[in-house]
């Protein structure tokens, strides 16, 4: 859902204000919606709506709805916004755009493009704003000045640079000139981030004894490691690093890369938790290391506690354990995994499928369906509070 704010405001802007509205919509959609709690709140509301639909739909409709796998909101967004803004052509074009952009979450290429777009806006919004300001004011001079000032601001924001005295301006310019930054920003930064995360993941893997194949596979899946990067990652995982100073060194580098991006800090530590949990249990040594990393990157303690609860849940009640047993899911499964299993069970046990069955068989299926739905609702309620 991350480009939703950018696309919505950009389309509204271009409809009423032309090119200026398009550019301003992209910028403010990213800053005010896609990088704030609004997008996460909307995702939670849509998930709840999807749950309600699945609970209420008769089987003859549910089986068709289930083929969509719940991915209909992008198409609905496209149809409504397209029809309101551009009539029938907009209805058709944005319906297709909603399908491609929002309703194909398993497509790795689309996920990569959305991630790269957000990454670009996150790291260059100062320069982007300077460019847009110059275009809106129709001044080539302001475009040039705005982009240069924006690059300087972005560099200081990302690298933690301090204001430089006038005498050092020439050396400072050599260090942060826009052409150099533009050339190296995405490729170099991504490589550094991958190296740092691989090193920290290897340290976590070693903390509970030895690096296992499961931990390497988990890293490759989480970070979508490309073929040309596999040798780099393998070298990092195969190099022993057992000293605390290694943790502090790499965690310090991670802090530099995530200094002004709280979302990236949280997702980085969450992914490290996933690596540590690849062998189904996080050891005390791994938990201590994760806490140390969180402290070094200045991650909010509340966020760390939330992640700890997800990956190291407290003992659960017999009632909740029974709910997990009904769905056939482990206690540490994510809500998305549990929901996927729930959807499969609905398809199997929905009583409306038994058109030629006896009343006794229908009653048994209805009771089983009610048990499955109640188990999912109990687990979802608990997971939603975590």
Coordinates of C-alpha atoms in Angstrom, one line a residue:
X1 CA 0.0 0.0 0.0
X2 CA 3.0 2.3 0.2
X3 CA 2.5 4.3 -3.1
X4 CA -1.2 4.9 -2.3
X5 CA -0.7 8.4 -0.9
X6 CA 1.6 9.5 -3.8
X7 CA -0.6 8.1 -6.5
X8 CA -3.9 9.4 -5.0
X9 CA -2.7 13.0 -4.4
X10 CA -0.8 13.0 -7.7
X11 CA -3.9 12.0 -9.7
X12 CA -6.1 14.5 -7.9
X13 CA -3.4 17.2 -8.5
X14 CA -2.9 16.5 -12.2
X15 CA -6.7 16.5 -12.7
X16 CA -7.2 19.9 -11.2
X17 CA -3.8 21.7 -11.4
X18 CA -1.9 20.0 -14.2
X19 CA 1.9 19.2 -14.0
X20 CA 2.3 21.4 -10.8
X21 CA -0.4 19.4 -9.1
X22 CA 1.1 16.1 -10.2
X23 CA 4.5 17.0 -8.7
X24 CA 3.2 18.4 -5.5
X25 CA 0.8 15.5 -5.1
X26 CA 3.7 13.0 -5.4
X27 CA 5.8 14.9 -2.8
X28 CA 3.1 15.5 -0.2
X29 CA 1.5 12.1 -0.7
X30 CA 4.8 10.5 0.3
X31 CA 5.5 12.8 3.2
X32 CA 2.0 13.1 4.7
X33 CA 0.5 9.6 3.9
X34 CA 2.9 6.9 2.8
X35 CA 5.5 7.6 5.6
X36 CA 3.0 8.2 8.4
X37 CA 0.6 6.2 10.6
X38 CA -2.2 6.9 8.1
X39 CA -1.1 4.2 5.7
X40 CA -0.7 1.6 8.5
X41 CA -4.1 2.5 9.9
X42 CA -5.7 2.1 6.5
X43 CA -4.1 -1.3 6.1
X44 CA -5.5 -2.5 9.4
X45 CA -9.0 -1.2 8.5
X46 CA -8.9 -3.1 5.1
X47 CA -7.8 -6.3 6.8
X48 CA -10.7 -6.0 9.3
X49 CA -13.1 -5.4 6.4
X50 CA -11.7 -8.5 4.6
X51 CA -12.2 -10.6 7.7
X52 CA -15.8 -9.4 8.0
X53 CA -16.5 -10.2 4.3
X54 CA -15.1 -13.7 4.7
X55 CA -17.2 -14.4 7.9
X56 CA -20.5 -13.2 6.2
X57 CA -20.3 -14.5 2.6
X58 CA -22.2 -17.6 1.7
X59 CA -20.0 -20.3 0.1
X60 CA -21.3 -19.8 -3.4
X61 CA -19.9 -16.3 -3.4
X62 CA -17.0 -16.9 -1.0
X63 CA -15.3 -19.4 -3.4
X64 CA -15.1 -16.7 -6.0
X65 CA -14.0 -14.0 -3.6
X66 CA -11.3 -16.3 -2.3
X67 CA -9.8 -16.6 -5.7
X68 CA -9.0 -12.9 -5.4
X69 CA -7.1 -13.8 -2.2
X70 CA -8.6 -10.7 -0.6
X71 CA -6.7 -8.5 -3.1
X72 CA -9.5 -6.3 -4.4
X73 CA -8.9 -3.0 -2.7
X74 CA -6.5 -1.8 -5.3
X75 CA -9.1 -2.4 -8.0
X76 CA -11.8 -0.7 -6.0
X77 CA -9.5 2.3 -5.4
X78 CA -8.8 2.5 -9.2
X79 CA -12.4 2.2 -10.2
X80 CA -13.7 4.8 -7.8
X81 CA -10.9 7.4 -8.2
X82 CA -10.7 6.9 -12.0
X83 CA -14.4 7.3 -12.5
X84 CA -14.6 10.4 -10.3
X85 CA -11.6 12.1 -11.8
X86 CA -11.5 11.0 -15.5
X87 CA -14.8 9.2 -16.3
X88 CA -14.9 5.9 -18.2
X89 CA -11.2 6.0 -19.5
X90 CA -10.0 6.6 -15.9
X91 CA -12.2 3.9 -14.6
X92 CA -10.6 1.3 -17.0
X93 CA -7.0 2.5 -16.8
X94 CA -6.9 2.9 -13.0
X95 CA -8.8 -0.4 -12.5
X96 CA -5.8 -2.1 -14.3
X97 CA -3.3 0.1 -12.4
X98 CA -4.8 -0.9 -9.1
X99 CA -4.6 -4.5 -10.0
X100 CA -0.9 -4.3 -11.0
X101 CA 0.3 -2.0 -8.2
X102 CA -1.7 -3.1 -5.2
X103 CA -3.4 -6.5 -5.9
X104 CA -0.3 -8.5 -7.0
X105 CA 1.6 -8.6 -3.7
X106 CA 3.5 -11.8 -4.7
X107 CA 5.1 -10.3 -7.7
X108 CA 8.7 -9.6 -6.8
X109 CA 9.4 -7.2 -9.5
X110 CA 6.5 -4.9 -8.5
X111 CA 7.5 -5.1 -4.9
X112 CA 11.1 -4.2 -5.9
X113 CA 9.9 -1.1 -7.9
X114 CA 7.7 0.1 -5.0
X115 CA 10.5 -0.4 -2.5
X116 CA 13.0 1.4 -4.8
X117 CA 10.5 4.3 -5.3
X118 CA 10.0 4.8 -1.6
X119 CA 13.8 4.5 -1.0
X120 CA 14.4 7.2 -3.6
X121 CA 11.9 9.6 -2.0
X122 CA 13.2 8.9 1.5
X123 CA 16.8 9.7 0.6
X124 CA 16.2 12.6 -1.8
X125 CA 13.2 14.5 -0.6
X126 CA 15.2 17.7 0.0
X127 CA 16.4 17.8 -3.6
X128 CA 12.9 16.7 -4.9
X129 CA 11.3 19.5 -3.0
X130 CA 13.8 22.1 -4.4
X131 CA 13.1 20.8 -7.9
X132 CA 9.3 21.0 -7.5
X133 CA 9.5 24.4 -6.0
X134 CA 11.5 25.8 -8.9
X135 CA 9.1 24.2 -11.4
X136 CA 6.0 25.5 -9.7
X137 CA 7.5 29.0 -9.6
X138 CA 8.6 28.6 -13.2
X139 CA 12.1 29.7 -12.4
X140 CA 15.2 27.8 -13.8
X141 CA 17.3 29.6 -11.3
X142 CA 15.2 28.4 -8.3
X143 CA 15.3 24.9 -9.8
X144 CA 19.1 24.8 -9.8
X145 CA 19.5 26.5 -6.4
X146 CA 16.7 24.3 -4.9
X147 CA 18.2 21.1 -6.1
X148 CA 21.7 22.0 -4.8
X149 CA 20.4 23.1 -1.4
X150 CA 18.2 20.0 -1.3
X151 CA 21.2 17.7 -2.0
X152 CA 23.2 19.4 0.8
X153 CA 20.2 19.1 3.2
X154 CA 19.8 15.4 2.3
X155 CA 23.4 14.7 2.8
X156 CA 23.5 16.4 6.2
X157 CA 20.2 14.6 7.1
X158 CA 21.5 11.1 6.1
X159 CA 25.1 11.3 7.1
X160 CA 24.8 13.5 10.2
X161 CA 27.2 16.0 8.8
X162 CA 27.7 19.3 10.7
X163 CA 27.7 22.8 9.4
X164 CA 31.0 23.5 7.7
X165 CA 32.9 26.8 8.2
X166 CA 33.4 29.0 5.1
X167 CA 37.0 28.1 4.8
X168 CA 36.2 24.4 4.4
X169 CA 33.5 24.9 1.8
X170 CA 35.7 23.8 -1.1
X171 CA 36.6 20.5 0.6
X172 CA 33.0 20.0 1.7
X173 CA 31.8 20.5 -1.9
X174 CA 34.1 17.8 -3.2
X175 CA 32.6 15.5 -0.6
X176 CA 29.0 16.1 -1.3
X177 CA 28.7 17.4 -4.9
X178 CA 25.3 16.4 -6.4
X179 CA 26.7 14.5 -9.4
X180 CA 28.7 12.2 -7.1
X181 CA 25.8 11.7 -4.8
X182 CA 23.4 11.0 -7.6
X183 CA 25.7 8.4 -9.1
X184 CA 26.4 6.5 -6.0
X185 CA 23.3 7.1 -3.8
X186 CA 21.2 4.0 -4.6
X187 CA 23.7 1.4 -5.7
X188 CA 26.4 2.1 -3.1
X189 CA 24.0 2.6 -0.2
X190 CA 22.1 -0.6 -0.9
X191 CA 25.3 -2.6 -1.1
X192 CA 26.5 -1.1 2.2
X193 CA 23.2 -1.9 3.9
X194 CA 23.2 -5.5 2.6
X195 CA 26.8 -6.0 3.8
X196 CA 26.0 -4.6 7.3
X197 CA 22.8 -6.7 7.6
X198 CA 24.6 -9.8 6.4
X199 CA 27.4 -9.3 8.9
X200 CA 24.9 -8.8 11.8
X201 CA 22.9 -11.8 10.7
X202 CA 26.0 -13.9 10.6
X203 CA 26.9 -12.7 14.1
X204 CA 23.4 -13.6 15.3
X205 CA 23.6 -17.0 13.7
X206 CA 26.9 -17.8 15.4
X207 CA 25.6 -16.6 18.8
X208 CA 23.6 -19.8 19.3
X209 CA 26.4 -22.2 18.2
X210 CA 26.9 -22.3 14.4
X211 CA 25.6 -20.8 11.2
X212 CA 22.9 -23.2 9.8
X213 CA 21.5 -23.5 6.3
X214 CA 18.1 -22.3 7.6
X215 CA 19.6 -19.0 8.7
X216 CA 21.3 -18.5 5.4
X217 CA 18.1 -19.3 3.5
X218 CA 16.1 -16.9 5.7
X219 CA 18.6 -14.1 4.9
X220 CA 18.4 -14.7 1.2
X221 CA 14.6 -14.7 1.2
X222 CA 14.1 -11.7 3.5
X223 CA 16.6 -9.5 1.5
X224 CA 15.8 -11.0 -1.9
X225 CA 19.5 -11.6 -2.6
X226 CA 20.3 -11.4 -6.3
X227 CA 22.5 -14.0 -8.0
X228 CA 25.4 -11.5 -8.4
X229 CA 25.2 -10.8 -4.6
X230 CA 25.2 -14.4 -3.4
X231 CA 29.0 -14.7 -3.3
X232 CA 29.3 -11.5 -1.3
X233 CA 26.8 -12.7 1.2
X234 CA 28.4 -16.2 1.4
X235 CA 31.8 -14.6 2.1
X236 CA 30.3 -12.6 4.9
X237 CA 28.5 -15.5 6.5
X238 CA 31.6 -17.8 6.3
X239 CA 33.9 -15.3 8.0
X240 CA 34.0 -15.9 11.7
X241 CA 33.1 -12.8 13.8
X242 CA 32.7 -13.8 17.4
X243 CA 33.8 -10.6 19.2
X244 CA 31.5 -8.0 20.8
X245 CA 33.5 -5.3 19.1
X246 CA 32.3 -6.7 15.7
X247 CA 28.6 -6.3 16.8
X248 CA 29.3 -2.7 17.9
X249 CA 31.2 -2.0 14.7
X250 CA 28.4 -3.2 12.4
X251 CA 25.6 -1.9 14.5
X252 CA 27.3 1.5 14.4
X253 CA 27.3 1.3 10.6
X254 CA 23.7 0.4 10.6
X255 CA 23.0 3.4 12.9
X256 CA 24.6 5.6 10.3
X257 CA 22.5 4.2 7.5
X258 CA 19.2 4.4 9.4
X259 CA 19.8 7.5 11.4
X260 CA 16.9 9.5 10.1
X261 CA 14.6 6.7 9.1
X262 CA 12.7 5.1 12.0
X263 CA 10.8 2.8 9.7
X264 CA 14.0 1.4 8.3
X265 CA 15.4 1.0 11.9
X266 CA 12.3 -1.1 12.9
X267 CA 12.3 -3.2 9.8
X268 CA 16.0 -3.9 10.1
X269 CA 15.7 -5.2 13.6
X270 CA 12.6 -7.1 12.7
X271 CA 14.5 -8.8 10.0
X272 CA 17.3 -9.6 12.4
X273 CA 14.7 -11.2 14.7
X274 CA 13.6 -13.3 11.8
X275 CA 17.1 -14.5 11.1
X276 CA 17.6 -15.3 14.8
X277 CA 14.2 -17.2 14.8
X278 CA 15.1 -19.2 11.7
X279 CA 15.9 -22.2 13.9
X280 CA 12.5 -21.9 15.6
X281 CA 14.0 -20.6 18.9
X282 CA 15.9 -17.4 19.8
X283 CA 18.6 -18.1 22.4
X284 CA 19.5 -15.8 25.3
X285 CA 22.8 -14.9 23.6
X286 CA 20.9 -13.8 20.5
X287 CA 18.4 -11.8 22.4
X288 CA 21.2 -10.0 24.3
X289 CA 22.8 -9.2 20.9
X290 CA 19.6 -7.9 19.4
X291 CA 19.1 -5.7 22.5
X292 CA 22.6 -4.3 22.1
X293 CA 22.0 -3.6 18.4
X294 CA 18.7 -1.8 19.2
X295 CA 20.5 0.4 21.7
X296 CA 23.3 1.3 19.3
X297 CA 20.9 2.3 16.5
X298 CA 18.7 4.2 19.0
X299 CA 15.6 2.2 18.3
X300 CA 12.7 3.1 20.6
X301 CA 12.5 0.7 23.5
X302 CA 8.7 0.3 22.9
X303 CA 9.4 -0.9 19.4
X304 CA 12.0 -3.4 20.7
X305 CA 9.6 -4.7 23.3
X306 CA 6.9 -5.1 20.6
X307 CA 9.2 -7.1 18.4
X308 CA 10.3 -9.3 21.3
X309 CA 6.7 -10.1 22.1
X310 CA 6.1 -11.2 18.5
X311 CA 9.2 -13.4 18.2
X312 CA 9.4 -14.6 21.8
X313 CA 5.8 -14.7 22.9
X314 CA 4.8 -15.2 26.5
X315 CA 3.2 -18.5 27.5
X316 CA -0.4 -18.6 26.3
X317 CA -3.5 -19.7 28.0
X318 CA -5.0 -23.2 27.3
X319 CA -7.9 -21.6 25.5
X320 CA -5.6 -19.8 23.1
X321 CA -3.4 -22.9 22.7
X322 CA -6.5 -24.8 21.7
X323 CA -7.3 -22.1 19.1
X324 CA -3.9 -22.5 17.5
X325 CA -4.4 -26.3 17.6
X326 CA -7.8 -26.0 15.8
X327 CA -6.1 -24.0 13.0
X328 CA -3.0 -26.2 13.0
X329 CA -0.6 -23.3 13.4
X330 CA 2.4 -22.7 15.7
X331 CA 2.2 -20.1 18.4
X332 CA 4.8 -17.9 16.7
X333 CA 3.1 -17.7 13.3
X334 CA 2.3 -14.3 12.0
X335 CA -1.2 -13.0 11.7
X336 CA -0.8 -13.1 7.9
X337 CA 0.2 -16.8 8.0
X338 CA -2.7 -17.6 10.4
X339 CA -5.2 -15.8 8.1
X340 CA -3.9 -17.7 5.1
X341 CA -4.5 -21.0 6.9
X342 CA -8.0 -19.8 8.0
X343 CA -8.9 -19.0 4.4
X344 CA -7.9 -22.5 3.3
X345 CA -9.9 -24.1 6.2
X346 CA -13.0 -22.1 5.2
X347 CA -12.8 -23.5 1.6
X348 CA -12.5 -27.1 3.1
X349 CA -15.2 -27.0 5.8
X350 CA -17.8 -24.4 4.6
X351 CA -21.2 -26.1 5.2
X352 CA -22.7 -24.7 2.0
X353 CA -20.5 -27.1 0.0
X354 CA -22.6 -30.0 1.4
X355 CA -25.6 -29.6 -0.9
X356 CA -26.4 -33.3 -1.0
X357 CA -25.4 -34.2 2.5
X358 CA -27.6 -35.3 5.4
X359 CA -28.8 -32.9 8.0
X360 CA -26.4 -34.5 10.5
X361 CA -23.4 -34.0 8.3
X362 CA -24.5 -30.4 7.7
X363 CA -24.8 -29.7 11.4
X364 CA -21.4 -31.2 12.0
X365 CA -19.8 -29.0 9.2
X366 CA -21.6 -25.9 10.6
X367 CA -20.2 -26.7 14.1
X368 CA -16.7 -27.2 12.7
X369 CA -16.9 -23.9 10.7
X370 CA -18.1 -22.0 13.8
X371 CA -15.1 -23.5 15.7
X372 CA -12.6 -22.5 13.0
X373 CA -14.0 -18.9 12.8
X374 CA -14.0 -18.5 16.6
X375 CA -10.4 -19.8 16.9
X376 CA -9.3 -17.3 14.2
X377 CA -11.2 -14.4 15.8
X378 CA -9.6 -15.1 19.2
X379 CA -6.1 -15.3 17.8
X380 CA -6.6 -12.2 15.6
X381 CA -7.9 -10.3 18.7
X382 CA -4.7 -11.2 20.7
X383 CA -2.4 -10.6 17.7
X384 CA -4.0 -7.2 17.1
X385 CA -3.1 -6.0 20.5
X386 CA 0.6 -7.0 20.3

